[in-house]
Structure formats: structure tokens, C-alpha cells
Amino acid sequence: MAARRTASDSSDRQLSLIERARRDQIIQITIDLVAEHGYAAASLTRIAQTAGITKGAVLYHFASKDAVVAAAHERVLGELVAAVGAAVDTVPAEQAPAAYVRRMVGHLTERPDHIRMIMGSVIIGDVSDASARWKPLASLLHDARQARGLPPGPDLRTLAVLTGGAIDGIIGAHMQDGDFDARDAAETLIAMLEGALFA
């Protein structure tokens, strides 16, 4: 059997086109399996069977199940961050918090597999830096106030944490009830956020 790849192997050498394609396939299958069946059901054997390869072939690319799931989680978060970042970059600073909320809710409601992947892989995630979630939004909130020439005001960390929790609530309600209008809820959240931010 070929030597197992580690995270450092892929950074030390250029992967071939075939290796990249296989890794992408394994990651996408993992996203689909975790989204459909949950973390526990997405075993290395099931990932391999779905990909039409051996378990050893999966282990050639990833050291463990957790490594595969972590790569899938990273891909989903990367796509979310890219989508939200692109939306925020197209508007003036004072409109960035609204663009953030709209695109976050929009992206997640458009990609229920991403929601399930994020939720399904939380158990292996490193939650040691919870600030990684609220700091970017707090920075947008700060810049929005500054763009309007407002002095320091409400605690931006609190606003960012509350906004993140509200987004989670909107997405959760949408997942539970397909008739729940997540976009309308996002607009209500934006009105509340801007009321507190720009008061």
C-alpha cells in the first residue's frame, strides 16, 4: 500500500491533477454523507464505497476520518466566508453589516447541505477561539459607525454575538419549517441591528 499522506505532505509538494481531483471527490462525498446521514454514519468505509475506491485510498489522502471531515468542514466554511466577503466588498462600509446578514442567511438557505455539514462536524471542531466568529462582524460594525461619523457607541462585541445567534435562529427555523421566510427574517434582523448600531 502507498504511504499515507498528511496535511504537511500536501503543502510540501504539489499534488498531481489526479490527486487533487480525488481529494476533491472525497471531500464532496464527505460533505454529502455528513449532510444526509450525520457525522457518525460517515465512516471511512462508507466514504470509500461511495467514491468507488478502497478505504486505503481514502487513507492515502487523509490520515483519519476526522481529517477528512475537517477538510470538508473547512471547504464549507471557506465557501461561506468567500460568499459573504464578496457581498460585503461590493457595498459601502455603512451598508456592510446588512450585506453580511443578507448573504450569510442567503448562502446558508441556498445550501442546506452546508448547514448540515457545519452542524454535523461541530463535534470535531476546535472551538478554542470563539472570537473568530464574532470579531469579523464586530469590525464591520465598527467601520459602519465610523463611516457615518458616529462616536463609539454600543458594545460591538455584544451586537456581533447577538447577530450571530439571531442568524443561527433564522437558519434553524428555516431548516425546521420550509415555509419560514428566512429572507424576510434577515431583513427584520437588519432593521433591529441598524437601529441599535446607528442610534
C-alpha positions as CSV (number, residue, x, y, z in Angstrom):
1,M,0.0,0.0,0.0
2,A,1.2,3.5,-0.8
3,A,2.4,5.8,2.0
4,R,-0.3,7.8,3.8
5,R,-0.5,11.5,3.1
6,T,-0.5,14.0,5.9
7,A,-1.5,17.7,5.9
8,S,2.1,18.7,5.7
9,D,2.7,16.4,2.6
10,S,0.3,18.4,0.5
11,S,2.0,21.6,1.5
12,D,5.5,20.2,0.9
13,R,4.8,19.1,-2.6
14,Q,2.5,19.9,-5.5
15,L,-0.4,17.4,-5.8
16,S,-1.0,16.0,-9.2
17,L,-4.2,16.8,-11.1
18,I,-5.5,13.3,-10.4
19,E,-4.6,13.6,-6.6
20,R,-6.4,16.9,-6.4
21,A,-9.4,15.5,-8.2
22,R,-9.5,12.5,-5.9
23,R,-9.2,14.7,-2.8
24,D,-12.0,16.9,-4.1
25,Q,-14.2,13.9,-4.7
26,I,-13.5,12.5,-1.2
27,I,-14.3,15.9,0.4
28,Q,-17.5,16.4,-1.6
29,I,-18.7,12.9,-0.8
30,T,-17.9,13.5,2.9
31,I,-20.0,16.7,2.8
32,D,-22.9,14.9,1.2
33,L,-22.7,12.0,3.7
34,V,-22.4,14.1,6.8
35,A,-25.2,16.4,5.5
36,E,-27.5,13.4,4.7
37,H,-26.7,10.9,7.5
38,G,-24.7,12.8,10.2
39,Y,-21.1,12.5,11.4
40,A,-21.4,9.1,12.9
41,A,-22.7,7.5,9.7
42,A,-19.9,9.0,7.5
43,S,-17.4,6.2,8.2
44,L,-14.2,5.9,6.1
45,T,-15.6,2.6,4.7
46,R,-18.8,4.4,3.6
47,I,-16.9,7.3,2.1
48,A,-14.7,4.9,0.2
49,Q,-17.6,2.8,-1.0
50,T,-19.5,5.9,-2.2
51,A,-16.4,7.1,-4.0
52,G,-15.8,3.7,-5.6
53,I,-12.4,3.3,-4.0
54,T,-10.8,1.4,-1.2
55,K,-10.6,2.6,2.4
56,G,-6.8,2.5,1.9
57,A,-7.2,5.0,-1.0
58,V,-9.0,7.4,1.3
59,L,-6.3,7.0,3.9
60,Y,-3.7,7.8,1.2
61,H,-5.2,11.3,1.1
62,F,-6.3,11.8,4.7
63,A,-4.8,10.4,7.9
64,S,-8.2,9.7,9.5
65,K,-11.9,10.2,9.4
66,D,-11.6,13.3,11.4
67,A,-9.0,14.6,8.9
68,V,-11.5,14.1,6.1
69,V,-14.4,15.7,8.0
70,A,-12.1,18.6,9.0
71,A,-11.2,19.2,5.3
72,A,-14.9,19.0,4.3
73,H,-15.8,21.4,7.2
74,E,-13.0,23.8,6.0
75,R,-14.3,23.7,2.5
76,V,-17.8,24.6,3.5
77,L,-16.7,27.4,5.8
78,G,-14.4,28.7,3.1
79,E,-17.2,28.9,0.6
80,L,-19.4,30.7,3.1
81,V,-16.7,33.2,4.0
82,A,-15.9,33.8,0.3
83,A,-19.6,34.4,-0.5
84,V,-20.1,36.7,2.5
85,G,-16.8,38.5,1.9
86,A,-17.7,39.1,-1.8
87,A,-21.1,40.6,-0.8
88,V,-19.5,42.9,1.9
89,D,-16.8,44.1,-0.5
90,T,-19.3,45.4,-3.0
91,V,-21.1,47.9,-0.7
92,P,-20.0,51.0,1.2
93,A,-18.9,50.4,4.8
94,E,-22.1,51.6,6.3
95,Q,-24.1,49.0,4.3
96,A,-21.6,46.2,5.1
97,P,-23.5,44.8,8.2
98,A,-26.7,44.5,6.2
99,A,-24.8,42.8,3.3
100,Y,-23.2,40.4,5.8
101,V,-26.6,39.3,7.3
102,R,-28.3,39.0,3.9
103,R,-25.5,36.9,2.3
104,M,-25.0,34.8,5.4
105,V,-28.7,33.9,5.5
106,G,-28.9,33.7,1.7
107,H,-25.9,31.4,1.3
108,L,-27.0,29.0,4.1
109,T,-30.6,28.8,3.0
110,E,-29.4,28.1,-0.6
111,R,-27.0,25.4,0.7
112,P,-28.8,23.2,3.3
113,D,-26.0,20.6,2.8
114,H,-23.6,23.2,4.1
115,I,-25.7,23.9,7.2
116,R,-25.9,20.1,7.9
117,M,-22.1,19.7,7.3
118,I,-21.3,22.5,9.7
119,M,-23.7,21.2,12.4
120,G,-22.7,17.6,11.8
121,S,-19.0,18.3,12.2
122,V,-19.1,20.6,15.1
123,I,-18.1,17.8,17.4
124,I,-14.6,17.6,15.9
125,G,-14.2,21.3,15.5
126,D,-11.8,23.4,17.6
127,V,-13.9,25.9,19.5
128,S,-11.0,27.3,21.4
129,D,-11.2,30.6,19.6
130,A,-14.9,31.5,19.7
131,S,-13.9,35.1,18.8
132,A,-13.2,34.0,15.3
133,R,-16.9,34.1,14.7
134,W,-17.8,37.5,16.2
135,K,-14.7,39.6,15.5
136,P,-15.1,40.0,11.7
137,L,-18.7,41.2,12.2
138,A,-17.7,43.5,15.1
139,S,-15.1,45.0,12.8
140,L,-17.8,45.6,10.1
141,L,-20.0,47.2,12.7
142,H,-17.2,49.5,13.9
143,D,-16.4,50.5,10.3
144,A,-20.1,51.2,9.6
145,R,-20.4,53.5,12.6
146,Q,-17.2,55.2,11.6
147,A,-18.4,55.7,8.0
148,R,-21.4,57.6,9.5
149,G,-19.1,59.7,11.7
150,L,-20.6,58.3,14.9
151,P,-18.6,58.2,18.1
152,P,-18.1,55.0,20.0
153,G,-21.5,53.6,20.9
154,P,-22.9,50.2,21.8
155,D,-20.7,47.3,22.7
156,L,-19.9,45.9,19.2
157,R,-18.9,42.5,20.5
158,T,-22.4,42.1,22.1
159,L,-24.1,43.3,18.9
160,A,-22.0,40.8,16.8
161,V,-22.7,37.9,19.2
162,L,-26.4,38.7,19.2
163,T,-26.5,39.0,15.4
164,G,-24.7,35.7,15.0
165,G,-27.1,34.0,17.4
166,A,-30.1,35.5,15.5
167,I,-28.7,34.3,12.2
168,D,-28.4,30.8,13.7
169,G,-32.0,31.1,14.9
170,I,-33.2,32.1,11.4
171,I,-31.4,29.3,9.8
172,G,-32.6,26.8,12.4
173,A,-36.2,27.9,11.9
174,H,-35.8,27.6,8.1
175,M,-34.4,24.1,8.4
176,Q,-37.4,23.1,10.7
177,D,-40.1,24.8,8.6
178,G,-39.5,25.3,4.8
179,D,-42.4,27.9,4.9
180,F,-40.5,30.1,7.3
181,D,-39.3,33.2,5.3
182,A,-35.6,33.4,6.1
183,R,-35.0,36.4,3.8
184,D,-37.8,38.4,5.5
185,A,-36.4,37.4,8.9
186,A,-33.0,38.6,7.7
187,E,-34.5,42.0,6.8
188,T,-36.1,42.2,10.3
189,L,-32.8,41.4,11.9
190,I,-31.0,44.1,9.8
191,A,-33.6,46.7,10.9
192,M,-33.0,45.7,14.5
193,L,-29.2,45.7,14.1
194,E,-29.1,49.1,12.4
195,G,-31.5,50.5,15.0
196,A,-29.0,49.6,17.7
197,L,-25.9,50.3,15.7
198,F,-26.8,53.8,14.3
199,A,-28.9,55.1,17.2
